[in-house]
């Protein structure tokens, strides 16, 4: 088993366990079973999606920062989901900018990211790499968008 697969499996187990603890606490506090169960499912889904993004960051850039951000943010609460998602967005931008692979875009500031990768539309008036700039077309985990460089 590769280290990537092991990190992904353990992170998903961590998401289920963290969500389960929150579920039990909510039931002990007297919350409705339906509401607690719905949030339990949403917390697991959020954790699994965050782990998929962390795995994509690892496979695309070779960086473990996505898994690190997820584990530091925690799992199973709305606050953890917020911190983890925001942290992964920042991690994706950082790792895409610092990627040693240009993937044909021409330099250190034009690597791929979870937002759709680099569009590679170079400005003819600039030489060398330029910082990726957002646009609203193409494929993304967030429904559209990507980067032109």
Tab-separated table of C-alpha atoms in Angstrom:
chain	number	residue	atom	x	y	z
A	1	UNK	CA	0.000	0.000	0.000
A	2	UNK	CA	1.344	3.418	-0.924
A	3	UNK	CA	1.745	6.218	1.607
A	4	UNK	CA	-0.856	8.234	-0.308
A	5	UNK	CA	-3.460	5.494	-0.026
A	6	UNK	CA	-2.674	4.941	3.662
A	7	UNK	CA	-3.009	8.671	4.449
A	8	UNK	CA	-6.302	8.840	2.561
A	9	UNK	CA	-7.769	5.796	4.346
A	10	UNK	CA	-6.661	6.969	7.794
A	11	UNK	CA	-7.976	10.476	7.151
A	12	UNK	CA	-11.378	9.066	6.141
A	13	UNK	CA	-11.433	6.886	9.286
A	14	UNK	CA	-10.583	10.004	11.294
A	15	UNK	CA	-13.514	11.845	9.639
A	16	UNK	CA	-15.964	9.078	10.576
A	17	UNK	CA	-14.681	8.873	14.162
A	18	UNK	CA	-14.751	12.650	14.665
A	19	UNK	CA	-18.266	12.844	13.259
A	20	UNK	CA	-19.355	9.961	15.494
A	21	UNK	CA	-18.103	11.723	18.629
A	22	UNK	CA	-20.000	14.887	17.699
A	23	UNK	CA	-23.121	12.803	16.967
A	24	UNK	CA	-22.980	11.170	20.415
A	25	UNK	CA	-22.466	14.533	22.131
A	26	UNK	CA	-25.456	16.026	20.341
A	27	UNK	CA	-27.665	13.092	21.341
A	28	UNK	CA	-26.500	13.359	24.970
A	29	UNK	CA	-27.377	17.069	24.915
A	30	UNK	CA	-30.961	16.128	24.010
A	31	UNK	CA	-30.959	17.152	20.373
A	32	UNK	CA	-33.460	15.600	17.978
A	33	UNK	CA	-32.222	12.312	16.469
A	34	UNK	CA	-33.103	13.393	12.925
A	35	UNK	CA	-31.150	16.647	13.120
A	36	UNK	CA	-28.156	14.966	14.766
A	37	UNK	CA	-28.174	12.180	12.162
A	38	UNK	CA	-28.370	14.664	9.295
A	39	UNK	CA	-25.427	16.631	10.648
A	40	UNK	CA	-23.526	13.361	11.217
A	41	UNK	CA	-23.950	12.488	7.536
A	42	UNK	CA	-23.012	15.987	6.380
A	43	UNK	CA	-19.888	15.973	8.555
A	44	UNK	CA	-18.788	12.640	7.076
A	45	UNK	CA	-19.460	13.928	3.548
A	46	UNK	CA	-17.521	17.125	4.217
A	47	UNK	CA	-14.603	15.150	5.636
A	48	UNK	CA	-14.568	12.773	2.679
A	49	UNK	CA	-14.630	15.665	0.191
A	50	UNK	CA	-11.826	17.451	2.036
A	51	UNK	CA	-9.794	14.241	1.997
A	52	UNK	CA	-10.386	13.864	-1.750
A	53	UNK	CA	-9.039	17.386	-2.287
A	54	UNK	CA	-6.039	16.638	-0.035
A	55	UNK	CA	-5.343	13.486	-2.044
A	56	UNK	CA	-5.580	15.457	-5.286
A	57	UNK	CA	-3.108	18.010	-3.934
A	58	UNK	CA	-0.748	15.168	-3.008
A	59	UNK	CA	-1.057	13.415	-6.352
A	60	UNK	CA	-0.752	16.638	-8.341
A	61	UNK	CA	2.069	18.377	-6.486
A	62	UNK	CA	3.605	15.730	-4.224
A	63	UNK	CA	2.871	17.881	-1.146
A	64	UNK	CA	1.423	16.459	2.081
A	65	UNK	CA	0.131	19.889	3.152
A	66	UNK	CA	-3.475	19.009	2.286
A	67	UNK	CA	-3.493	16.064	4.676
A	68	UNK	CA	-1.735	18.163	7.308
A	69	UNK	CA	-4.320	20.945	7.035
A	70	UNK	CA	-7.180	18.457	7.310
A	71	UNK	CA	-5.760	16.795	10.401
A	72	UNK	CA	-5.024	20.114	12.083
A	73	UNK	CA	-8.542	21.406	11.389
A	74	UNK	CA	-10.164	18.259	12.750
A	75	UNK	CA	-13.377	16.570	11.728
A	76	UNK	CA	-16.986	16.332	12.795
A	77	UNK	CA	-17.991	19.909	13.571
A	78	UNK	CA	-19.081	22.893	11.525
A	79	UNK	CA	-16.020	24.816	12.732
A	80	UNK	CA	-13.678	22.015	11.652
A	81	UNK	CA	-15.372	21.828	8.254
A	82	UNK	CA	-14.989	25.581	7.775
A	83	UNK	CA	-11.349	25.668	8.875
A	84	UNK	CA	-10.481	22.599	6.817
A	85	UNK	CA	-12.138	23.866	3.641
A	86	UNK	CA	-10.618	27.343	3.924
A	87	UNK	CA	-7.238	25.833	4.714
A	88	UNK	CA	-7.415	23.521	1.706
A	89	UNK	CA	-8.231	26.428	-0.607
A	90	UNK	CA	-5.174	28.283	0.648
A	91	UNK	CA	-3.060	25.123	0.459
A	92	UNK	CA	-4.120	24.520	-3.119
A	93	UNK	CA	-3.183	28.044	-4.130
A	94	UNK	CA	0.137	27.799	-2.289
A	95	UNK	CA	1.103	24.396	-3.664
A	96	UNK	CA	0.072	25.366	-7.193
A	97	UNK	CA	2.200	28.492	-7.010
A	98	UNK	CA	5.177	26.675	-5.510
A	99	UNK	CA	4.977	23.531	-7.621
A	100	UNK	CA	8.302	22.607	-9.194
A	101	UNK	CA	6.451	21.387	-12.298
A	102	UNK	CA	5.239	23.926	-14.781
A	103	UNK	CA	3.106	21.422	-16.753
A	104	UNK	CA	3.884	23.350	-19.913
A	105	UNK	CA	3.058	26.734	-18.432
A	106	UNK	CA	6.627	27.862	-18.148
A	107	UNK	CA	7.664	28.211	-14.556
A	108	UNK	CA	7.368	28.016	-10.822
A	109	UNK	CA	4.214	30.156	-10.561
A	110	UNK	CA	2.108	28.111	-12.929
A	111	UNK	CA	1.551	24.666	-11.449
A	112	UNK	CA	-1.813	22.895	-11.204
A	113	UNK	CA	-4.389	23.433	-8.462
A	114	UNK	CA	-7.761	22.086	-7.384
A	115	UNK	CA	-9.382	25.043	-9.130
A	116	UNK	CA	-8.837	23.606	-12.585
A	117	UNK	CA	-5.147	23.964	-13.215
A	118	UNK	CA	-3.335	26.564	-15.212
A	119	UNK	CA	-4.995	27.820	-18.365
A	120	UNK	CA	-1.580	28.646	-19.866
A	121	UNK	CA	-2.788	31.724	-21.729
A	122	UNK	CA	0.496	33.662	-21.568
A	123	UNK	CA	0.556	37.374	-22.078
A	124	UNK	CA	2.760	38.027	-25.133
A	125	UNK	CA	4.065	41.231	-23.515
A	126	UNK	CA	5.447	39.412	-20.478
A	127	UNK	CA	8.387	37.065	-20.498
A	128	UNK	CA	8.716	34.192	-18.083
A	129	UNK	CA	6.123	32.884	-15.661
A	130	UNK	CA	3.315	34.982	-14.301
A	131	UNK	CA	1.138	34.393	-11.249
A	132	UNK	CA	-2.017	32.379	-12.034
A	133	UNK	CA	-5.087	34.583	-12.265
A	134	UNK	CA	-8.649	33.332	-11.697
A	135	UNK	CA	-11.165	32.947	-14.466
A	136	UNK	CA	-14.668	31.483	-14.482
A	137	UNK	CA	-14.572	28.716	-17.064
A	138	UNK	CA	-13.397	25.147	-17.163
A	139	UNK	CA	-13.532	22.293	-14.681
A	140	UNK	CA	-13.203	22.727	-10.942
A	141	UNK	CA	-14.113	20.979	-7.721
A	142	UNK	CA	-16.126	24.080	-6.976
A	143	UNK	CA	-18.279	24.025	-10.097
A	144	UNK	CA	-16.275	26.150	-12.499
A	145	UNK	CA	-13.263	28.319	-12.621
A	146	UNK	CA	-9.589	27.854	-12.982
A	147	UNK	CA	-6.487	29.858	-13.606
A	148	UNK	CA	-4.976	31.644	-16.510
A	149	UNK	CA	-1.305	32.446	-16.295
